[in-house]
Coordinates of C-alpha atoms and ligand atoms in Angstrom, one line a residue:
M25 CA 122.3 110.8 117.3
A26 CA 119.5 109.5 119.6
Q27 CA 120.3 106.5 121.8
S28 CA 119.0 103.1 120.8
T29 CA 116.1 102.0 123.1
E30 CA 117.5 98.9 124.7
T31 CA 114.3 97.0 125.0
T32 CA 112.4 94.2 123.5
D33 CA 109.3 95.9 122.1
W34 CA 108.0 94.8 118.7
V35 CA 110.0 97.4 116.9
S36 CA 113.2 96.3 118.5
R37 CA 112.5 92.6 117.7
F38 CA 111.8 93.4 114.0
A39 CA 115.0 95.5 113.9
D40 CA 117.1 92.5 115.2
E41 CA 115.5 90.3 112.5
V42 CA 115.8 92.7 109.7
I43 CA 119.5 93.6 110.4
E44 CA 120.4 89.9 110.6
E45 CA 118.5 89.1 107.4
S46 CA 120.0 92.1 105.5
E47 CA 123.5 91.0 106.5
R48 CA 122.8 87.5 105.2
R49 CA 121.3 88.8 101.9
A50 CA 123.6 91.7 101.1
P51 CA 126.5 92.0 103.5
G52 CA 127.8 95.5 104.0
K53 CA 124.9 97.1 102.1
P54 CA 122.4 99.5 103.5
V55 CA 119.3 97.9 105.0
V56 CA 116.2 98.4 102.7
V57 CA 112.7 98.6 103.9
A58 CA 109.7 99.6 101.8
S59 CA 106.2 100.9 101.7
G60 CA 103.8 101.2 98.7
L61 CA 101.2 103.9 98.4
S62 CA 98.7 104.5 95.6
P63 CA 97.8 108.2 95.1
S64 CA 94.5 107.3 93.4
G65 CA 92.7 109.8 95.6
P66 CA 93.0 111.2 99.1
I67 CA 95.3 108.8 101.0
H68 CA 93.3 107.4 103.8
L69 CA 94.6 107.7 107.4
G70 CA 94.2 103.9 107.7
N71 CA 97.0 103.6 105.1
L72 CA 99.5 105.4 107.4
R73 CA 100.3 102.0 108.9
E74 CA 101.8 100.9 105.6
V75 CA 104.4 103.7 106.2
M76 CA 104.6 103.8 110.0
T77 CA 105.4 100.1 110.5
P78 CA 108.6 100.1 108.3
H79 CA 109.4 103.7 109.5
L80 CA 109.6 102.7 113.1
V81 CA 111.7 99.7 112.3
A82 CA 114.0 101.7 110.0
D83 CA 114.3 104.4 112.7
E84 CA 115.4 101.8 115.3
I85 CA 117.9 100.4 112.8
R86 CA 119.2 103.9 112.2
R87 CA 119.4 104.6 116.0
R88 CA 121.7 101.6 116.2
G89 CA 124.0 103.2 113.7
H90 CA 123.2 101.2 110.6
E91 CA 122.6 102.7 107.2
V92 CA 119.0 102.2 106.1
R93 CA 116.8 103.2 103.2
H94 CA 113.0 103.5 103.6
L95 CA 111.6 103.4 100.1
I96 CA 108.1 104.7 99.5
S97 CA 107.0 103.4 96.1
W98 CA 104.4 105.8 94.7
D99 CA 102.2 103.6 92.6
D100 CA 101.4 106.5 90.4
Y101 CA 101.7 104.6 87.1
D102 CA 98.7 102.5 88.1
R103 CA 95.5 102.9 86.2
Y104 CA 93.0 105.5 87.3
R105 CA 90.2 103.2 88.4
K106 CA 87.3 105.4 89.4
V107 CA 86.5 109.0 90.3
P108 CA 86.4 109.2 94.1
N109 CA 83.3 110.8 95.6
G110 CA 83.3 114.3 96.9
V111 CA 86.8 115.5 96.0
P112 CA 86.6 119.3 95.6
G113 CA 87.4 120.5 92.2
T114 CA 86.3 117.3 90.4
D115 CA 83.1 116.2 88.7
A116 CA 81.8 113.3 86.7
S117 CA 83.8 114.4 83.6
W118 CA 87.0 112.9 85.3
A119 CA 85.5 109.5 84.4
E120 CA 86.8 109.9 80.8
H121 CA 90.3 109.4 82.2
I122 CA 89.6 106.0 83.7
G123 CA 92.2 103.5 82.4
R124 CA 95.0 106.1 82.1
P125 CA 98.0 106.3 84.5
L126 CA 97.3 108.4 87.6
T127 CA 100.0 110.8 86.5
A128 CA 98.2 111.3 83.1
V129 CA 94.9 112.4 84.8
P130 CA 94.4 116.2 85.4
A131 CA 94.6 117.3 89.0
P132 CA 91.4 118.6 90.6
Q133 CA 90.6 122.2 89.5
G134 CA 92.5 124.8 91.4
S135 CA 95.3 122.5 92.4
P136 CA 98.9 123.8 92.0
Y137 CA 100.1 120.3 91.1
P138 CA 100.6 119.0 87.5
N139 CA 98.4 115.9 87.8
W140 CA 96.1 113.8 89.9
A141 CA 98.8 111.6 91.5
E142 CA 101.1 114.6 92.4
H143 CA 98.1 116.4 94.0
F144 CA 97.3 113.6 96.4
K145 CA 100.9 112.6 96.9
A146 CA 101.7 116.2 98.1
A147 CA 99.3 116.1 101.1
M148 CA 100.9 112.8 102.2
V149 CA 104.4 114.1 101.8
E150 CA 103.6 117.1 103.9
A151 CA 102.0 114.9 106.7
L152 CA 105.1 112.6 106.7
A153 CA 107.4 115.5 107.0
E154 CA 105.5 116.8 110.0
M155 CA 105.7 113.3 111.6
G156 CA 109.5 113.1 111.1
V157 CA 109.3 110.2 108.6
E158 CA 112.4 110.1 106.5
F159 CA 112.0 108.2 103.2
D160 CA 113.2 107.9 99.6
G161 CA 110.2 108.4 97.3
I162 CA 110.2 106.4 94.1
S163 CA 107.7 107.4 91.4
Q164 CA 106.8 104.3 89.4
T165 CA 105.9 106.6 86.5
E166 CA 109.4 107.9 86.4
Q167 CA 110.9 104.4 86.7
Y168 CA 108.8 102.8 84.0
T169 CA 108.8 105.7 81.5
S170 CA 112.6 106.1 81.7
G171 CA 113.2 102.5 81.1
V172 CA 114.7 101.7 84.4
Y173 CA 113.0 98.3 84.6
R174 CA 113.8 97.4 80.9
E175 CA 115.9 94.3 81.7
Q176 CA 113.3 93.1 84.2
I177 CA 110.4 93.5 81.8
L178 CA 112.2 91.7 79.0
H179 CA 113.1 89.0 81.5
A180 CA 109.5 88.6 82.7
M181 CA 108.3 88.4 79.1
K182 CA 110.8 85.8 78.2
H183 CA 109.7 83.7 81.2
R184 CA 106.0 84.4 80.8
G185 CA 105.3 80.7 80.6
D186 CA 106.9 80.1 84.0
I187 CA 105.0 83.1 85.5
D188 CA 101.8 81.8 84.0
A189 CA 102.4 78.4 85.5
I190 CA 102.9 79.9 89.0
L191 CA 99.8 82.1 88.7
D192 CA 97.8 79.1 87.5
Q193 CA 98.4 77.2 90.7
Y194 CA 96.5 79.9 92.5
R195 CA 93.9 80.5 89.8
T196 CA 92.6 76.9 90.1
K197 CA 92.0 77.5 93.8
K198 CA 88.7 79.1 94.6
A199 CA 89.4 82.7 95.5
P200 CA 88.6 83.0 99.2
A201 CA 86.0 85.6 100.1
K202 CA 87.5 88.8 101.4
K203 CA 87.4 88.4 105.2
Q204 CA 87.8 91.2 107.7
Q205 CA 88.6 90.9 111.3
S206 CA 85.8 93.0 112.5
Q207 CA 82.2 91.7 112.4
K208 CA 80.6 94.9 111.2
P209 CA 80.5 95.6 107.5
L210 CA 83.1 98.1 106.3
D211 CA 82.1 101.3 104.6
E212 CA 83.5 102.2 101.3
A213 CA 86.3 104.4 102.6
E214 CA 87.4 101.6 105.0
L215 CA 87.4 99.1 102.2
E216 CA 89.6 101.3 100.2
A217 CA 91.9 101.6 103.1
A218 CA 92.0 97.9 103.6
E219 CA 92.7 97.3 100.0
G220 CA 95.8 99.5 100.2
S221 CA 98.3 99.8 97.5
G222 CA 98.2 97.8 94.3
A223 CA 95.1 97.2 92.3
A224 CA 93.7 94.2 94.0
A225 CA 91.3 93.5 91.2
E226 CA 93.7 94.2 88.4
D227 CA 93.9 91.4 85.8
D228 CA 97.0 89.2 85.9
G229 CA 97.9 89.4 82.2
T230 CA 95.8 86.5 80.8
G231 CA 94.5 87.4 77.3
S232 CA 93.0 85.6 74.3
A233 CA 96.4 85.4 72.6
G234 CA 98.1 83.8 75.6
Y235 CA 99.7 85.1 78.8
F236 CA 101.7 88.3 78.9
P237 CA 102.8 89.9 82.1
Y238 CA 103.2 93.3 80.5
K239 CA 100.5 95.8 79.6
P240 CA 101.0 98.8 77.3
Y241 CA 99.1 102.1 77.7
C242 CA 97.5 102.8 74.3
G243 CA 99.5 105.0 72.0
D244 CA 96.4 106.8 70.9
C245 CA 93.9 107.1 73.8
G246 CA 96.4 106.6 76.6
K247 CA 94.3 103.9 78.4
D248 CA 95.3 100.5 79.5
L249 CA 92.4 98.7 77.8
T250 CA 94.9 97.0 75.6
T251 CA 95.5 93.4 74.7
V252 CA 98.9 92.0 73.7
T253 CA 98.3 89.9 70.6
A254 CA 101.8 88.9 69.6
Y255 CA 105.3 89.0 71.0
D256 CA 108.6 87.9 69.5
D257 CA 111.3 87.0 72.0
D258 CA 114.2 87.5 69.5
T259 CA 113.2 90.9 68.2
T260 CA 111.2 92.0 71.3
E261 CA 108.5 93.1 68.8
L262 CA 105.2 93.4 70.6
T263 CA 101.8 94.0 69.0
Y264 CA 98.8 95.2 70.9
T265 CA 95.3 96.4 70.1
C266 CA 93.2 98.8 72.1
A267 CA 89.6 97.9 73.0
E268 CA 88.7 101.6 73.7
C269 CA 89.8 103.2 70.4
A270 CA 90.7 100.2 68.2
F271 CA 94.2 101.6 67.8
S272 CA 96.9 98.9 67.1
E273 CA 100.6 99.1 66.7
T274 CA 103.7 97.0 66.9
V275 CA 106.5 98.3 69.1
R276 CA 109.9 97.1 70.1
L277 CA 109.9 96.4 73.8
S278 CA 113.6 96.8 74.0
E279 CA 113.0 100.6 73.5
F280 CA 109.4 101.1 74.4
N281 CA 108.6 102.8 77.8
R282 CA 104.8 103.2 77.9
G283 CA 103.5 100.3 79.9
K284 CA 104.0 98.3 83.0
L285 CA 104.2 94.8 84.4
V286 CA 100.9 93.6 85.9
W287 CA 100.7 94.1 89.6
K288 CA 101.4 90.5 90.7
V289 CA 104.7 90.5 88.8
D290 CA 105.5 94.2 89.3
W291 CA 105.6 93.9 93.1
P292 CA 108.1 91.0 93.3
M293 CA 110.2 92.5 90.5
R294 CA 110.7 95.5 92.7
W295 CA 111.6 93.4 95.8
A296 CA 114.4 91.9 93.8
Y297 CA 115.4 95.1 92.0
E298 CA 115.6 97.2 95.3
G299 CA 116.7 94.3 97.6
V300 CA 113.8 94.9 100.0
V301 CA 114.3 93.1 103.3
F302 CA 111.2 94.3 105.1
E303 CA 107.8 95.3 103.7
P304 CA 104.6 94.8 105.6
S305 CA 101.2 94.6 104.0
G306 CA 97.5 94.7 105.0
V307 CA 95.5 91.8 106.2
D308 CA 93.9 91.4 102.8
H309 CA 97.3 90.1 101.6
S310 CA 97.3 87.1 104.0
S311 CA 95.1 84.8 101.9
P312 CA 96.7 82.2 99.6
G313 CA 96.7 83.6 96.1
S314 CA 97.1 87.2 97.4
S315 CA 99.8 89.2 95.7
F316 CA 102.1 88.9 98.7
Q317 CA 101.9 85.1 98.7
V318 CA 102.2 84.8 94.9
G319 CA 104.9 87.4 94.8
G320 CA 106.9 85.2 97.1
R321 CA 106.9 82.5 94.5
I322 CA 107.6 84.9 91.6
V323 CA 110.5 86.8 93.2
G324 CA 112.5 83.6 93.8
G325 CA 111.3 81.6 90.7
I326 CA 111.7 84.3 88.2
F327 CA 113.8 87.2 89.4
G328 CA 116.2 85.3 91.6
G329 CA 115.4 87.5 94.6
K330 CA 113.9 86.9 98.0
Q331 CA 110.6 87.8 99.6
P332 CA 110.9 90.5 102.2
I333 CA 110.0 89.8 105.9
G334 CA 106.4 90.9 105.6
P335 CA 104.2 91.1 108.7
M336 CA 100.5 91.5 108.0
Y337 CA 99.2 94.6 109.8
A338 CA 95.7 94.9 111.2
F339 CA 93.2 97.5 110.3
V340 CA 93.4 101.0 111.8
G341 CA 89.9 102.5 112.4
I342 CA 88.8 106.0 113.0
S343 CA 86.3 106.9 115.7
G344 CA 84.0 109.8 115.5
M345 CA 85.3 111.6 112.5
A346 CA 82.7 114.3 111.9
K347 CA 81.3 113.6 108.4
M348 CA 81.5 117.1 107.0
S349 CA 84.9 118.1 108.4
S350 CA 87.2 116.1 106.3
S351 CA 89.1 118.4 103.9
K352 CA 88.9 116.0 101.0
G353 CA 85.9 114.0 100.0
G354 CA 84.9 112.5 103.4
V355 CA 88.1 110.5 103.6
P356 CA 90.1 111.1 106.8
T357 CA 93.7 111.7 105.9
P358 CA 96.9 111.8 108.0
G359 CA 96.7 115.6 107.5
D360 CA 93.3 115.7 109.1
A361 CA 94.5 113.8 112.1
L362 CA 97.5 116.2 112.4
K363 CA 95.1 119.2 112.6
I364 CA 93.7 117.9 115.9
M365 CA 96.6 116.1 117.5
E366 CA 100.4 116.6 117.7
P367 CA 102.6 114.3 115.6
Q368 CA 103.9 112.8 118.8
L369 CA 100.5 111.4 119.8
L370 CA 99.9 110.0 116.3
R371 CA 103.3 108.3 116.3
W372 CA 102.7 106.9 119.7
L373 CA 99.4 105.2 118.6
Y374 CA 101.4 103.2 116.1
A375 CA 104.5 102.6 118.2
R376 CA 102.6 101.2 121.2
R377 CA 100.6 98.6 119.3
R378 CA 102.1 95.6 117.5
P379 CA 101.3 95.6 113.8
N380 CA 98.8 92.7 114.2
Q381 CA 96.8 94.6 116.8
S382 CA 94.0 96.8 115.4
F383 CA 93.3 100.2 117.1
K384 CA 91.3 103.3 116.5
I385 CA 92.4 106.9 116.0
A386 CA 90.0 109.1 117.9
F387 CA 88.4 112.2 116.4
D388 CA 85.7 112.2 119.1
Q389 CA 85.7 112.8 122.9
E390 CA 88.1 109.9 123.3
I391 CA 90.9 112.1 122.1
Q392 CA 90.8 113.8 125.5
R393 CA 91.3 110.6 127.4
L394 CA 94.0 109.5 125.0
Y395 CA 95.9 112.8 125.6
D396 CA 95.5 112.3 129.4
E397 CA 97.0 108.8 129.0
W398 CA 99.9 110.3 126.9
D399 CA 100.6 113.0 129.5
K400 CA 100.6 110.5 132.3
L401 CA 103.1 108.3 130.4
A402 CA 105.3 111.4 129.9
G403 CA 105.2 112.0 133.7
K404 CA 106.2 108.4 134.4
V405 CA 109.0 108.5 131.9
A406 CA 110.3 111.7 133.4
D407 CA 110.3 110.3 137.0
G408 CA 111.6 106.9 135.9
T409 CA 108.6 104.8 136.9
A410 CA 107.4 103.8 133.4
L411 CA 107.8 100.2 132.2
P412 CA 110.5 99.5 129.6
G413 CA 108.1 98.8 126.8
D414 CA 106.2 102.0 127.5
V415 CA 109.5 104.0 127.7
A416 CA 110.4 102.6 124.2
A417 CA 107.0 103.6 122.7
H418 CA 107.4 107.0 124.2
A419 CA 110.9 107.5 122.8
R420 CA 109.7 106.4 119.3
A421 CA 106.9 108.9 119.6
V422 CA 108.7 112.0 120.6
G423 CA 111.5 111.8 118.1
T424 CA 113.6 109.9 115.6
A425 CA 117.2 109.0 115.1
A426 CA 117.5 112.6 113.7
G427 CA 116.4 114.2 116.9
E428 CA 113.3 115.2 118.8
L429 CA 110.2 116.6 117.1
P430 CA 109.2 120.1 118.0
R431 CA 107.2 119.9 121.2
T432 CA 104.8 122.1 123.1
P433 CA 106.9 123.8 125.8
R434 CA 104.2 123.7 128.4
P435 CA 102.0 120.7 127.6
M436 CA 98.8 121.7 129.5
A437 CA 96.1 119.1 129.6
Y438 CA 94.4 118.9 126.1
R439 CA 91.0 118.7 127.7
T440 CA 91.6 122.0 129.5
L441 CA 92.9 123.7 126.4
A442 CA 89.9 122.3 124.5
S443 CA 87.5 123.6 127.1
V444 CA 89.1 127.1 127.1
A445 CA 88.9 127.1 123.2
D446 CA 85.3 126.0 123.5
I447 CA 84.3 128.9 125.8
T448 CA 86.4 131.6 124.3
A449 CA 85.7 130.7 120.7
G450 CA 89.4 131.4 120.0
A451 CA 89.7 134.9 121.4
E452 CA 93.4 135.2 122.1
D453 CA 93.4 137.8 124.9
Q454 CA 90.7 135.9 126.8
T455 CA 92.5 132.6 126.2
L456 CA 95.7 134.0 127.6
R457 CA 93.9 135.6 130.6
I458 CA 92.3 132.2 131.5
L459 CA 95.4 130.1 130.9
S460 CA 97.5 132.4 133.0
E461 CA 95.1 132.0 135.9
L462 CA 95.2 128.2 135.9
D463 CA 98.5 128.2 137.9
P464 CA 99.0 131.6 139.5
A465 CA 102.3 130.5 141.1
D466 CA 103.8 129.9 137.6
P467 CA 101.6 131.7 135.1
I468 CA 102.0 131.4 131.4
T469 CA 102.9 134.7 129.8
S470 CA 102.5 133.9 126.1
L471 CA 100.3 131.5 124.2
D472 CA 103.4 130.3 122.4
E473 CA 104.2 128.3 125.6
V474 CA 101.1 126.1 125.0
R475 CA 101.4 125.9 121.2
P476 CA 101.1 123.9 119.0
R477 CA 98.9 121.9 121.4
L478 CA 96.5 124.8 121.9
D479 CA 96.0 125.1 118.1
R480 CA 95.2 121.4 117.8
A481 CA 92.7 121.5 120.7
E482 CA 91.1 124.6 119.1
A483 CA 90.9 122.8 115.7
W484 CA 89.3 119.8 117.4
I485 CA 86.6 121.9 119.0
N486 CA 85.9 123.8 115.8
T487 CA 85.8 120.8 113.4
Q488 CA 84.8 117.8 115.5
V489 CA 82.5 118.9 118.3
P490 CA 78.9 119.4 117.0
A491 CA 77.3 122.8 117.5
D492 CA 74.8 121.4 120.0
Q493 CA 77.6 120.1 122.2
R494 CA 79.4 123.4 122.3
T495 CA 79.4 125.4 125.5
V496 CA 77.6 128.8 125.5
V497 CA 78.0 130.8 128.6
R498 CA 74.7 132.5 129.6
A499 CA 74.6 136.2 128.9
E500 CA 72.2 137.0 131.8
A501 CA 71.6 135.3 135.2
D502 CA 68.8 132.7 135.2
T503 CA 66.6 134.7 137.7
D504 CA 63.8 132.2 137.7
L505 CA 66.1 129.4 138.7
L506 CA 67.8 131.5 141.3
K507 CA 64.4 132.5 142.8
S508 CA 63.3 128.9 143.0
L509 CA 66.3 127.7 145.1
D510 CA 65.7 126.4 148.6
D511 CA 67.9 127.4 151.6
Q512 CA 70.3 124.6 150.9
G513 CA 70.8 125.6 147.3
R514 CA 71.3 129.3 148.2
A515 CA 73.7 128.4 151.0
S516 CA 75.8 126.3 148.6
L517 CA 76.2 129.2 146.2
R518 CA 77.1 131.5 149.1
L519 CA 79.9 129.1 150.2
L520 CA 81.2 129.0 146.6
L521 CA 81.0 132.8 146.1
D522 CA 82.8 133.4 149.4
G523 CA 85.6 131.1 148.4
L524 CA 86.2 132.4 144.9
D525 CA 88.8 135.0 145.7
T526 CA 91.1 132.8 147.7
H527 CA 90.7 129.7 145.4
W528 CA 91.1 131.3 142.0
S529 CA 93.4 128.7 140.3
L530 CA 92.8 125.4 138.7
D531 CA 93.8 123.5 141.9
G532 CA 92.0 125.9 144.2
L533 CA 88.7 125.8 142.4
T534 CA 88.9 122.0 142.2
H535 CA 89.2 122.0 146.0
L536 CA 86.4 124.5 146.4
V537 CA 83.7 123.0 144.2
Y538 CA 84.2 119.5 145.7
G539 CA 84.5 121.0 149.2
V540 CA 81.2 122.9 149.2
P541 CA 78.9 119.9 149.6
K542 CA 81.2 118.4 152.2
V543 CA 81.1 121.5 154.3
Q544 CA 77.3 121.7 154.0
A545 CA 77.1 118.2 155.3
G546 CA 79.2 119.0 158.3
F547 CA 82.6 117.6 157.1
P548 CA 85.9 119.4 156.6
A549 CA 86.4 120.6 153.0
D550 CA 89.5 118.4 152.7
A551 CA 87.9 115.2 154.0
G552 CA 88.9 112.1 152.0
P553 CA 86.4 109.7 150.4
K554 CA 86.9 107.2 153.2
E555 CA 85.7 109.6 155.9
L556 CA 82.5 110.5 153.9
P557 CA 79.1 108.9 153.5
A558 CA 78.1 107.7 150.0
E559 CA 75.4 110.4 149.9
I560 CA 78.0 113.1 149.6
K561 CA 78.4 112.0 145.9
V562 CA 74.7 112.6 145.3
A563 CA 75.0 116.1 146.9
Q564 CA 78.1 116.9 144.7
R565 CA 76.2 115.8 141.6
T566 CA 73.2 118.0 142.5
F567 CA 75.5 121.0 143.2
F568 CA 77.4 120.6 140.0
A569 CA 74.2 120.3 138.0
L570 CA 73.0 123.5 139.6
L571 CA 76.2 125.3 138.7
Y572 CA 76.1 124.1 135.1
H573 CA 72.5 125.3 134.7
L574 CA 73.3 128.7 136.1
L575 CA 76.5 129.1 134.0
V576 CA 75.7 127.4 130.7
G577 CA 72.0 126.5 130.9
R578 CA 72.6 122.7 130.6
D579 CA 73.2 119.6 132.8
T580 CA 76.8 119.2 132.0
G581 CA 79.8 121.0 130.4
P582 CA 83.5 121.3 130.7
R583 CA 85.1 120.5 134.0
L584 CA 83.8 123.1 136.5
P585 CA 87.2 124.5 137.7
T586 CA 88.1 125.2 134.0
L587 CA 84.7 126.5 133.3
L588 CA 84.7 128.9 136.2
L589 CA 88.2 130.3 135.2
A590 CA 87.0 130.6 131.7
V591 CA 83.9 132.5 132.5
G592 CA 85.9 134.9 134.8
Q593 CA 85.2 135.8 138.4
E594 CA 83.1 138.9 137.7
R595 CA 80.7 137.1 135.4
V596 CA 80.5 134.0 137.6
R597 CA 79.4 136.3 140.5
K598 CA 76.7 137.8 138.3
L599 CA 75.4 134.5 137.0
L600 CA 75.3 133.0 140.5
G601 CA 73.1 135.9 141.6
E602 CA 75.5 137.9 143.7
Ligands
ZN724 ZN1 93.3 103.4 72.8

């Protein structure tokens, strides 16, 4: 078992609080933390915080040797609210299922899964497994349709007047406008992510015949457009009518399993039923009258339970997701992120920020800088110079209480791997040749040494970098440009060409390309910045631009040492006019 990280980062502080609270509420019992996810469509990457916040806390509790359950409630018995845009294998005809439980809606065409909810759940389950997230999944369809919550439902119906009175205190308050932390308007996908689990707009059970916290799915059309018209507490006989198909029937709630408590009652019922001690929720739950706040009143007042410790977590944004690249309907999913980054990096993004801090997950060039930062941290952790909070975040990222996640044996810089993938377009023999030349003293001998990071960098280049930003090495030398060079230009190329043989490694070529303008200006090639005039920077930029033009026909490109290695010495000599 992994060691506890003896620090005071946010995860550790929540773990202290949760363990203490759990001991107070249920001495000697496993600690219970929870997340809720609605498989109403592709599960947005932004919703991963709903899982990662309790996961990290649960993992710390586990590292300390306590027994802990992380429940993920799949809200798959919620109504199908709308047909999400652009999901492959679906069309407008799915609209006929609106109002049915998500598990009663057919999966997109071609899916191996039995229904809509299972189809979208499966992608999330796969991503969570890759990230090392251990959880107990609970299908609300299974729970409700097998009568697990029978007692709680009958209890809620019996106390419907009390529930109505609690809800009424919030109904009279003017519903506050939905406020977001960011100033810019959110797009539809972001709004869906912010909305999170639980149908925010679902009605609370008020009908013309009075207040009932339970809603049956219709016995004929299967939809929830039903209204309870009568209920007898003694016999538990319930009568409802359906607005969709005019069906009506009387059932006995003591043996009826095709319906559910309304969301604002369902959530606190489950807190009490499962004994949840920690369950965070999105910022949209922080307003008075939100389901988290109202749930706090209902769980104590009706179900005799307690509200979990529930931090509000801030929005997680996405930067630069290429519009067309998402696998499912333009919504970035955790699976999409894991195609371009290793699970360690994604875990680190969540571990290093407190839940109330918002951050962005980079699909654009920023991912290269993020990886540089991550590698630098790993170096500091290895040599013992990292700060305690950073060490903790690193430890939470690279593994769990169950052990380390599989890692890339030789974590070469992501930006280098991306450049090589860019230039070679994935040709394996060429990739191996280039990568083995990066460090001739200790060459890699198999691409497996740099996997899976290489695969992620390749996927990033192929799915996120637009065609006009890709690097295309010139097929023939640019003779016009070569002929137009002055003496200075020609001499700089000569110096470079003469040094290629002896400098053919990543470090060597770095030294060489920066050194050429220094030597031309009469300084030693290894002169430091303090010994050099400011003009040398201008000369270096001019020289680099010339090399980019001769090699790839543009002003910029991948870092020159990487580019030179990737192009190969023979071809470099040809393109530089030798
Ligand atoms: Zn009906």
